[in-house]
mmCIF file of C-alpha atoms in Angstrom:
data_model
loop_
_atom_site.group_PDB
_atom_site.id
_atom_site.type_symbol
_atom_site.label_atom_id
_atom_site.label_comp_id
_atom_site.label_asym_id
_atom_site.label_seq_id
_atom_site.Cartn_x
_atom_site.Cartn_y
_atom_site.Cartn_z
ATOM 1 C CA UNK A 94 -30.152 -8.987 -21.174
ATOM 2 C CA UNK A 95 -26.618 -9.773 -22.434
ATOM 3 C CA UNK A 96 -23.551 -8.471 -20.636
ATOM 4 C CA UNK A 97 -20.673 -9.061 -23.072
ATOM 5 C CA UNK A 98 -18.092 -7.330 -20.905
ATOM 6 C CA UNK A 99 -18.554 -9.972 -18.218
ATOM 7 C CA UNK A 100 -16.962 -12.470 -20.596
ATOM 8 C CA UNK A 101 -14.013 -10.247 -21.407
ATOM 9 C CA UNK A 102 -10.762 -11.393 -19.861
ATOM 10 C CA UNK A 103 -9.592 -8.686 -17.504
ATOM 11 C CA UNK A 104 -6.069 -8.408 -19.001
ATOM 12 C CA UNK A 105 -7.730 -7.321 -22.238
ATOM 13 C CA UNK A 106 -9.672 -4.666 -20.359
ATOM 14 C CA UNK A 107 -6.516 -3.624 -18.598
ATOM 15 C CA UNK A 108 -4.365 -3.145 -21.681
ATOM 16 C CA UNK A 109 -6.935 -1.763 -24.109
ATOM 17 C CA UNK A 110 -6.446 1.921 -23.372
ATOM 18 C CA UNK A 111 -2.674 1.598 -23.239
ATOM 19 C CA UNK A 112 -2.474 -0.067 -26.640
ATOM 20 C CA UNK A 113 -4.934 2.437 -28.100
ATOM 21 C CA UNK A 114 -2.765 5.333 -26.944
ATOM 22 C CA UNK A 115 0.311 3.740 -28.478
ATOM 23 C CA UNK A 116 -1.462 3.188 -31.798
ATOM 24 C CA UNK A 117 -2.606 6.795 -31.844
ATOM 25 C CA UNK A 118 0.999 7.853 -31.288
ATOM 26 C CA UNK A 119 2.075 6.040 -34.438
ATOM 27 C CA UNK A 120 3.468 2.915 -32.810
ATOM 28 C CA UNK A 121 2.178 -0.621 -33.121
ATOM 29 C CA UNK A 122 1.570 -2.796 -30.046
ATOM 30 C CA UNK A 123 4.534 -4.985 -30.985
ATOM 31 C CA UNK A 124 6.828 -1.958 -30.859
ATOM 32 C CA UNK A 125 5.369 -0.983 -27.484
ATOM 33 C CA UNK A 126 6.130 -4.439 -26.119
ATOM 34 C CA UNK A 127 9.653 -4.240 -27.518
ATOM 35 C CA UNK A 128 10.178 -0.900 -25.775
ATOM 36 C CA UNK A 129 8.802 -2.330 -22.569
ATOM 37 C CA UNK A 130 11.139 -5.301 -22.526
ATOM 38 C CA UNK A 131 14.361 -3.552 -23.517
ATOM 39 C CA UNK A 132 15.806 -0.978 -21.116
ATOM 40 C CA UNK A 133 17.687 0.686 -23.961
ATOM 41 C CA UNK A 134 14.404 2.116 -25.177
ATOM 42 C CA UNK A 135 13.177 3.479 -21.855
ATOM 43 C CA UNK A 136 14.054 6.990 -22.981
ATOM 44 C CA UNK A 137 11.926 6.627 -26.110
ATOM 45 C CA UNK A 138 9.020 5.289 -24.062
ATOM 46 C CA UNK A 139 9.312 8.227 -21.680
ATOM 47 C CA UNK A 140 9.276 10.624 -24.632
ATOM 48 C CA UNK A 141 6.013 9.067 -25.828
ATOM 49 C CA UNK A 142 4.540 9.339 -22.330
ATOM 50 C CA UNK A 143 5.603 12.981 -22.019
ATOM 51 C CA UNK A 144 3.994 13.798 -25.356
ATOM 52 C CA UNK A 145 0.723 12.275 -24.157
ATOM 53 C CA UNK A 146 0.955 14.116 -20.861
ATOM 54 C CA UNK A 147 1.543 17.465 -22.564
ATOM 55 C CA UNK A 148 -1.578 16.840 -24.602
ATOM 56 C CA UNK A 149 -3.518 17.030 -21.293
ATOM 57 C CA UNK A 150 -5.937 14.347 -22.321
ATOM 58 C CA UNK A 151 -6.295 15.512 -25.942
ATOM 59 C CA UNK A 152 -6.050 11.940 -27.162
ATOM 60 C CA UNK A 153 -8.304 10.463 -24.533
ATOM 61 C CA UNK A 154 -11.196 12.936 -24.531
ATOM 62 C CA UNK A 155 -11.776 14.511 -27.989
ATOM 63 C CA UNK A 156 -10.985 11.359 -29.978
ATOM 64 C CA UNK A 157 -13.367 9.366 -27.799
ATOM 65 C CA UNK A 158 -15.984 12.069 -28.318
ATOM 66 C CA UNK A 159 -15.540 11.636 -32.056
ATOM 67 C CA UNK A 160 -15.672 7.824 -31.995
ATOM 68 C CA UNK A 161 -18.197 7.530 -29.128
ATOM 69 C CA UNK A 162 -19.945 10.925 -28.949
ATOM 70 C CA UNK A 163 -22.127 9.858 -26.038
ATOM 71 C CA UNK A 164 -19.664 8.218 -23.664
ATOM 72 C CA UNK A 165 -18.886 8.444 -19.954
ATOM 73 C CA UNK A 166 -15.311 9.119 -18.834
ATOM 74 C CA UNK A 167 -13.963 7.722 -15.598
ATOM 75 C CA UNK A 168 -10.615 7.574 -13.823
ATOM 76 C CA UNK A 169 -9.180 4.186 -12.938
ATOM 77 C CA UNK A 170 -6.047 2.187 -12.391
ATOM 78 C CA UNK A 171 -5.751 0.489 -15.768
ATOM 79 C CA UNK A 172 -4.732 -2.858 -14.259
ATOM 80 C CA UNK A 173 -5.872 -6.460 -14.166
ATOM 81 C CA UNK A 174 -7.429 -6.132 -10.709
ATOM 82 C CA UNK A 175 -11.051 -7.306 -10.443
ATOM 83 C CA UNK A 176 -12.379 -4.234 -8.639
ATOM 84 C CA UNK A 177 -10.797 -1.850 -11.135
ATOM 85 C CA UNK A 178 -11.972 -3.904 -14.112
ATOM 86 C CA UNK A 179 -15.535 -3.736 -12.793
ATOM 87 C CA UNK A 180 -15.679 0.046 -13.386
ATOM 88 C CA UNK A 181 -16.521 0.053 -17.128
ATOM 89 C CA UNK A 182 -18.864 -2.914 -16.765
ATOM 90 C CA UNK A 183 -20.937 -1.321 -14.020
ATOM 91 C CA UNK A 184 -20.980 2.130 -15.629
ATOM 92 C CA UNK A 185 -22.177 0.761 -18.975
ATOM 93 C CA UNK A 186 -24.907 -1.342 -17.388
ATOM 94 C CA UNK A 187 -26.168 1.551 -15.282
ATOM 95 C CA UNK A 188 -26.050 4.164 -18.029
ATOM 96 C CA UNK A 189 -26.488 2.312 -21.314
ATOM 97 C CA UNK A 190 -23.571 4.364 -22.663
ATOM 98 C CA UNK A 191 -20.006 3.567 -23.614
ATOM 99 C CA UNK A 192 -17.604 3.879 -20.667
ATOM 100 C CA UNK A 193 -14.057 4.974 -21.406
ATOM 101 C CA UNK A 194 -11.370 4.887 -18.747
ATOM 102 C CA UNK A 195 -8.643 7.469 -18.247
ATOM 103 C CA UNK A 196 -5.542 5.797 -16.837
ATOM 104 C CA UNK A 197 -4.651 7.473 -13.552
ATOM 105 C CA UNK A 198 -0.955 6.896 -14.233
ATOM 106 C CA UNK A 199 -1.255 9.256 -17.206
ATOM 107 C CA UNK A 200 -3.870 11.600 -15.778
ATOM 108 C CA UNK A 201 -1.905 12.324 -12.597
ATOM 109 C CA UNK A 202 1.010 13.630 -14.668
ATOM 110 C CA UNK A 203 -0.804 16.816 -15.615
ATOM 111 C CA UNK A 204 -2.689 19.488 -13.726
ATOM 112 C CA UNK A 205 -6.198 20.671 -14.513
ATOM 113 C CA UNK A 206 -5.690 24.431 -14.641
ATOM 114 C CA UNK A 207 -8.221 27.246 -14.451
ATOM 115 C CA UNK A 208 -8.578 27.326 -18.235
ATOM 116 C CA UNK A 209 -9.554 23.665 -18.438
ATOM 117 C CA UNK A 210 -12.882 22.733 -19.976
ATOM 118 C CA UNK A 211 -14.945 22.066 -16.876
ATOM 119 C CA UNK A 212 -17.763 20.737 -19.021
ATOM 120 C CA UNK A 213 -15.540 17.698 -19.631
ATOM 121 C CA UNK A 214 -16.244 15.762 -16.447
ATOM 122 C CA UNK A 215 -14.986 12.379 -15.380
ATOM 123 C CA UNK A 216 -16.100 10.114 -12.565
ATOM 124 C CA UNK A 217 -14.465 8.248 -9.707
ATOM 125 C CA UNK A 218 -16.539 5.157 -8.979
ATOM 126 C CA UNK A 219 -15.002 1.903 -7.710
ATOM 127 C CA UNK A 220 -11.641 1.883 -5.985
ATOM 128 C CA UNK A 221 -9.305 3.630 -3.569
ATOM 129 C CA UNK A 222 -8.839 6.483 -6.005
ATOM 130 C CA UNK A 223 -10.364 9.485 -4.262
ATOM 131 C CA UNK A 224 -7.015 11.250 -3.835
ATOM 132 C CA UNK A 225 -6.790 11.536 -7.638
ATOM 133 C CA UNK A 226 -9.858 13.800 -7.848
ATOM 134 C CA UNK A 227 -9.500 17.194 -9.518
ATOM 135 C CA UNK A 228 -11.702 20.092 -10.641
ATOM 136 C CA UNK A 229 -13.308 17.963 -13.375
ATOM 137 C CA UNK A 230 -14.185 15.048 -11.081
ATOM 138 C CA UNK A 231 -17.574 13.896 -9.834
ATOM 139 C CA UNK A 232 -17.230 11.299 -7.085
ATOM 140 C CA UNK A 233 -19.705 8.453 -6.752
ATOM 141 C CA UNK A 234 -18.546 5.634 -4.502
ATOM 142 C CA UNK A 235 -14.751 5.895 -4.448
ATOM 143 C CA UNK A 236 -12.713 6.024 -1.239
ATOM 144 C CA UNK A 237 -9.313 7.082 0.024
ATOM 145 C CA UNK A 238 -6.362 4.715 0.397
ATOM 146 C CA UNK A 239 -5.227 6.208 3.710
ATOM 147 C CA UNK A 240 -6.428 8.504 6.460
ATOM 148 C CA UNK A 241 -4.238 11.430 5.413
ATOM 149 C CA UNK A 242 -4.787 11.326 1.649
ATOM 150 C CA UNK A 243 -5.347 14.706 0.000
ATOM 151 C CA UNK A 244 -7.223 15.623 -3.169
ATOM 152 C CA UNK A 245 -5.115 16.722 -6.110
ATOM 153 C CA UNK A 246 -7.707 19.478 -6.402
ATOM 154 C CA UNK A 247 -11.128 19.822 -4.750
ATOM 155 C CA UNK A 248 -13.571 17.823 -6.904
ATOM 156 C CA UNK A 249 -16.554 19.329 -8.648
ATOM 157 C CA UNK A 250 -18.904 17.364 -6.410
ATOM 158 C CA UNK A 251 -19.022 14.379 -4.087
ATOM 159 C CA UNK A 252 -22.281 12.432 -4.316
ATOM 160 C CA UNK A 253 -21.284 9.309 -2.370
ATOM 161 C CA UNK A 254 -18.122 7.737 -0.982
ATOM 162 C CA UNK A 255 -17.178 4.211 0.017
ATOM 163 C CA UNK A 256 -17.550 4.765 3.746
ATOM 164 C CA UNK A 257 -17.728 7.235 6.651
ATOM 165 C CA UNK A 258 -13.939 7.320 7.174
ATOM 166 C CA UNK A 259 -13.455 8.592 3.629
ATOM 167 C CA UNK A 260 -16.319 11.038 4.195
ATOM 168 C CA UNK A 261 -14.593 12.382 7.290
ATOM 169 C CA UNK A 262 -11.376 12.956 5.331
ATOM 170 C CA UNK A 263 -13.333 14.702 2.564
ATOM 171 C CA UNK A 264 -14.944 17.119 5.021
ATOM 172 C CA UNK A 265 -11.618 17.869 6.700
ATOM 173 C CA UNK A 266 -10.496 19.250 3.345
ATOM 174 C CA UNK A 267 -13.432 21.648 3.208
ATOM 175 C CA UNK A 268 -15.460 19.689 0.649
ATOM 176 C CA UNK A 269 -19.151 18.897 1.165
ATOM 177 C CA UNK A 270 -19.931 15.197 1.471
ATOM 178 C CA UNK A 271 -23.364 13.643 2.097
ATOM 179 C CA UNK A 272 -23.979 10.688 4.376
ATOM 180 C CA UNK A 273 -24.405 8.401 1.380
ATOM 181 C CA UNK A 274 -22.071 5.437 1.558
ATOM 182 C CA UNK A 275 -21.370 2.246 -0.307
ATOM 183 C CA UNK A 276 -18.958 0.663 -2.733
ATOM 184 C CA UNK A 277 -20.791 0.469 -6.086
ATOM 185 C CA UNK A 278 -19.469 -3.086 -6.531
ATOM 186 C CA UNK A 279 -22.229 -4.081 -4.098
ATOM 187 C CA UNK A 280 -24.698 -3.435 -6.935
ATOM 188 C CA UNK A 281 -23.262 -6.198 -9.104
ATOM 189 C CA UNK A 282 -25.889 -8.856 -8.146
ATOM 190 C CA UNK A 283 -28.566 -6.630 -9.684
ATOM 191 C CA UNK A 284 -26.923 -7.197 -13.061
ATOM 192 C CA UNK A 285 -25.340 -10.620 -12.846
ATOM 193 C CA UNK A 286 -26.337 -13.845 -11.134
ATOM 194 C CA UNK A 287 -24.424 -17.128 -11.594
ATOM 195 C CA UNK A 288 -26.283 -19.925 -13.328
ATOM 196 C CA UNK A 289 -25.590 -22.147 -10.331
ATOM 197 C CA UNK A 290 -25.132 -21.555 -6.616
ATOM 198 C CA UNK A 291 -24.169 -25.176 -5.991
ATOM 199 C CA UNK A 292 -21.563 -25.292 -3.246
ATOM 200 C CA UNK A 293 -18.576 -27.295 -4.460
ATOM 201 C CA UNK A 294 -16.038 -26.073 -1.915
ATOM 202 C CA UNK A 295 -16.101 -25.659 1.841
ATOM 203 C CA UNK A 296 -13.966 -22.540 1.706
ATOM 204 C CA UNK A 297 -12.876 -19.999 -0.883
ATOM 205 C CA UNK A 298 -9.718 -17.949 -0.411
ATOM 206 C CA UNK A 299 -9.380 -14.721 -2.400
ATOM 207 C CA UNK A 300 -5.888 -13.279 -1.974
ATOM 208 C CA UNK A 301 -5.060 -9.724 -2.938
ATOM 209 C CA UNK A 302 -3.090 -9.885 -6.187
ATOM 210 C CA UNK A 303 0.018 -8.970 -4.176
ATOM 211 C CA UNK A 304 -0.543 -12.136 -2.122
ATOM 212 C CA UNK A 305 -1.517 -14.671 -4.773
ATOM 213 C CA UNK A 306 1.934 -16.285 -4.992
ATOM 214 C CA UNK A 307 2.555 -16.228 -1.251
ATOM 215 C CA UNK A 308 4.031 -19.602 -0.184
ATOM 216 C CA UNK A 309 1.575 -19.841 2.719
ATOM 217 C CA UNK A 310 -1.161 -20.535 0.157
ATOM 218 C CA UNK A 311 0.460 -23.618 -1.369
ATOM 219 C CA UNK A 312 -1.132 -26.134 0.991
ATOM 220 C CA UNK A 313 -4.562 -24.586 0.452
ATOM 221 C CA UNK A 314 -4.188 -24.815 -3.328
ATOM 222 C CA UNK A 315 -3.747 -28.578 -2.993
ATOM 223 C CA UNK A 316 -6.728 -29.065 -0.685
ATOM 224 C CA UNK A 317 -9.855 -30.360 -2.512
ATOM 225 C CA UNK A 318 -12.135 -28.638 0.015
ATOM 226 C CA UNK A 319 -10.604 -25.233 -0.687
ATOM 227 C CA UNK A 320 -10.666 -23.047 -3.797
ATOM 228 C CA UNK A 321 -8.042 -20.315 -4.128
ATOM 229 C CA UNK A 322 -9.569 -17.691 -6.423
ATOM 230 C CA UNK A 323 -7.436 -15.462 -8.628
ATOM 231 C CA UNK A 324 -8.765 -11.901 -8.288
ATOM 232 C CA UNK A 325 -7.201 -11.118 -11.685
ATOM 233 C CA UNK A 326 -9.611 -13.473 -13.450
ATOM 234 C CA UNK A 327 -12.477 -11.964 -15.415
ATOM 235 C CA UNK A 328 -15.475 -10.608 -13.564
ATOM 236 C CA UNK A 329 -17.880 -13.412 -14.323
ATOM 237 C CA UNK A 330 -15.412 -16.156 -13.429
ATOM 238 C CA UNK A 331 -14.591 -14.616 -10.055
ATOM 239 C CA UNK A 332 -18.283 -14.352 -9.151
ATOM 240 C CA UNK A 333 -19.042 -17.896 -10.338
ATOM 241 C CA UNK A 334 -16.165 -19.310 -8.301
ATOM 242 C CA UNK A 335 -17.076 -17.202 -5.278
ATOM 243 C CA UNK A 336 -20.645 -18.492 -5.319
ATOM 244 C CA UNK A 337 -19.427 -22.097 -5.493
ATOM 245 C CA UNK A 338 -17.950 -21.719 -1.980
ATOM 246 C CA UNK A 339 -19.821 -22.108 1.295
ATOM 247 C CA UNK A 340 -17.675 -19.453 2.959
ATOM 248 C CA UNK A 341 -14.979 -17.028 1.842
ATOM 249 C CA UNK A 342 -11.889 -15.442 3.367
ATOM 250 C CA UNK A 343 -10.025 -12.685 1.574
ATOM 251 C CA UNK A 344 -7.099 -10.280 1.839
ATOM 252 C CA UNK A 345 -8.603 -8.364 -1.096
ATOM 253 C CA UNK A 346 -11.175 -5.726 -0.205
ATOM 254 C CA UNK A 347 -13.250 -6.452 -3.282
ATOM 255 C CA UNK A 348 -13.144 -10.151 -2.502
ATOM 256 C CA UNK A 349 -14.889 -9.305 0.768
ATOM 257 C CA UNK A 350 -17.264 -6.856 -0.912
ATOM 258 C CA UNK A 351 -18.224 -9.463 -3.509
ATOM 259 C CA UNK A 352 -18.906 -11.980 -0.739
ATOM 260 C CA UNK A 353 -21.173 -9.480 1.023
ATOM 261 C CA UNK A 354 -22.910 -8.606 -2.238
ATOM 262 C CA UNK A 355 -23.784 -12.262 -2.879
ATOM 263 C CA UNK A 356 -24.512 -12.922 0.803
ATOM 264 C CA UNK A 357 -21.737 -15.420 1.468
ATOM 265 C CA UNK A 358 -20.263 -15.563 4.998
ATOM 266 C CA UNK A 359 -16.766 -14.107 4.941
ATOM 267 C CA UNK A 360 -13.736 -13.109 6.988
ATOM 268 C CA UNK A 361 -11.001 -10.561 6.387
ATOM 269 C CA UNK A 362 -7.531 -12.117 6.475
ATOM 270 C CA UNK A 363 -3.959 -10.846 6.221
ATOM 271 C CA UNK A 364 -1.396 -12.800 4.221
ATOM 272 C CA UNK A 365 1.337 -10.153 4.024
ATOM 273 C CA UNK A 366 2.069 -6.512 4.815
ATOM 274 C CA UNK A 367 2.291 -5.541 1.156
ATOM 275 C CA UNK A 368 -1.103 -3.854 0.765
ATOM 276 C CA UNK A 369 -0.711 -0.054 1.112
ATOM 277 C CA UNK A 370 -2.797 2.218 3.318
ATOM 278 C CA UNK A 371 -2.525 0.543 6.740
ATOM 279 C CA UNK A 372 -5.892 -1.184 6.212
ATOM 280 C CA UNK A 373 -7.764 2.138 6.020
ATOM 281 C CA UNK A 374 -9.920 1.030 3.099
ATOM 282 C CA UNK A 375 -11.054 -2.119 4.942
ATOM 283 C CA UNK A 376 -12.096 -0.184 8.042
ATOM 284 C CA UNK A 377 -13.776 2.407 5.818
ATOM 285 C CA UNK A 378 -15.860 -0.230 4.061
ATOM 286 C CA UNK A 379 -16.822 -2.092 7.236
ATOM 287 C CA UNK A 380 -17.824 1.204 8.862
ATOM 288 C CA UNK A 381 -20.292 1.674 5.996
ATOM 289 C CA UNK A 382 -21.792 -1.672 7.050
ATOM 290 C CA UNK A 383 -21.897 -0.620 10.707
ATOM 291 C CA UNK A 384 -19.610 -3.559 11.413
ATOM 292 C CA UNK A 385 -16.312 -3.809 13.275
ATOM 293 C CA UNK A 386 -13.890 -6.350 11.867
ATOM 294 C CA UNK A 387 -10.473 -7.565 12.995
ATOM 295 C CA UNK A 388 -8.414 -9.535 10.473
ATOM 296 C CA UNK A 389 -6.874 -12.959 10.993
ATOM 297 C CA UNK A 390 -3.344 -13.734 9.911
ATOM 298 C CA UNK A 391 -3.031 -16.655 7.521
ATOM 299 C CA UNK A 392 0.119 -18.734 7.905
ATOM 300 C CA UNK A 393 1.294 -22.074 6.561
ATOM 301 C CA UNK A 394 -0.042 -23.707 9.746
ATOM 302 C CA UNK A 395 -3.522 -22.178 9.567
ATOM 303 C CA UNK A 396 -6.261 -24.756 9.014
ATOM 304 C CA UNK A 397 -9.087 -24.147 6.592
ATOM 305 C CA UNK A 398 -11.583 -25.245 9.259
ATOM 306 C CA UNK A 399 -10.324 -22.520 11.594
ATOM 307 C CA UNK A 400 -10.779 -19.928 8.856
ATOM 308 C CA UNK A 401 -14.217 -21.259 7.980
ATOM 309 C CA UNK A 402 -15.423 -21.078 11.574
ATOM 310 C CA UNK A 403 -14.351 -17.430 11.755
ATOM 311 C CA UNK A 404 -16.596 -16.390 8.853
ATOM 312 C CA UNK A 405 -19.805 -14.457 9.415
ATOM 313 C CA UNK A 406 -22.551 -12.909 7.332
ATOM 314 C CA UNK A 407 -22.985 -9.142 7.312
ATOM 315 C CA UNK A 408 -26.513 -8.389 8.542
ATOM 316 C CA UNK A 409 -26.366 -4.728 7.589
ATOM 317 C CA UNK A 410 -25.004 -3.159 4.442
ATOM 318 C CA UNK A 411 -25.216 0.369 3.012
ATOM 319 C CA UNK A 412 -28.528 1.548 1.583
ATOM 320 C CA UNK A 413 -27.961 0.530 -2.026
ATOM 321 C CA UNK A 414 -31.210 2.097 -3.212
ATOM 322 C CA UNK A 415 -30.013 5.436 -1.869
ATOM 323 C CA UNK A 416 -26.605 4.897 -3.476
ATOM 324 C CA UNK A 417 -28.262 4.168 -6.799
ATOM 325 C CA UNK A 418 -30.613 7.125 -6.449
ATOM 326 C CA UNK A 419 -27.700 9.592 -6.417
ATOM 327 C CA UNK A 420 -25.816 7.911 -9.278
ATOM 328 C CA UNK A 421 -25.139 10.756 -11.742
ATOM 329 C CA UNK A 422 -25.177 8.633 -14.894
ATOM 330 C CA UNK A 423 -27.838 6.008 -14.114
ATOM 331 C CA UNK A 424 -30.592 5.551 -16.704
ATOM 332 C CA UNK A 425 -33.778 4.073 -15.255
ATOM 333 C CA UNK A 426 -34.452 2.152 -18.478
ATOM 334 C CA UNK A 427 -31.333 0.071 -17.809
ATOM 335 C CA UNK A 428 -32.061 -0.664 -14.153
ATOM 336 C CA UNK A 429 -34.084 -3.795 -14.809
#
């Protein structure tokens, strides 16, 4: 079975919707780039954005229904991040339908009122995006960024969340939430396996994209026993590089989730304080694995052998069969 989206470079996935919206507004991508680079045109760019916002999704939903009448809509951060970019890939492989993302940065600018078409649902799947749910949202696998996050509006239904800490926050807001946990990224090995699991590196380091240029990583990048993996690379490349490492440390949550999915010993590390949420999402995920984890700080003096010795393999993970069983868009003919 071919998975063409695995070979797509994530920046292309990240910019596709944005460029499509600009084209539909009568502007070419070159003009959009010109506006982006020149502050004198910020007002014009804002006018375009406001027009799209006032449309309340008119461009994103009905036009997609015309071009792809049988598609699945989902909310995401339209960025280059590996976990976010995995959303359309996983949805299409599970459903056999076209997956079309709605950029949260646009969606959050309007309110779903009582007259909204509640037959037009969208999903929250992979990511710390649960606080963006509204009356049209069905949640399957997403989590909160922080303990005190609030829904924009109570979602239509919650079928599964990333972990029990997110579930607790959901229930505190008066919304039903089952005890079905798991980040859907854990399902990736059911759809993609690297051609080789040959171990070429003693240790892989997967920094959060905020941390990738941190100076404390320079020595590791020059060490032949260590591979520093760019989480902004395309999905297939990240997995292939991950599986070429004997052990993995990561300041990116989805770096750790990918390591667990492919059963590679791992360790949570901190490289900076730039990641928002006070580590809530990490504790939420590890709680779903019935595992308590304390991160290690990585500094310029940290040895790769010390990091490697700290790695361990998760012996318990969420019930992925149960997670898959409640997936609202899964088609059994594609689960092979």
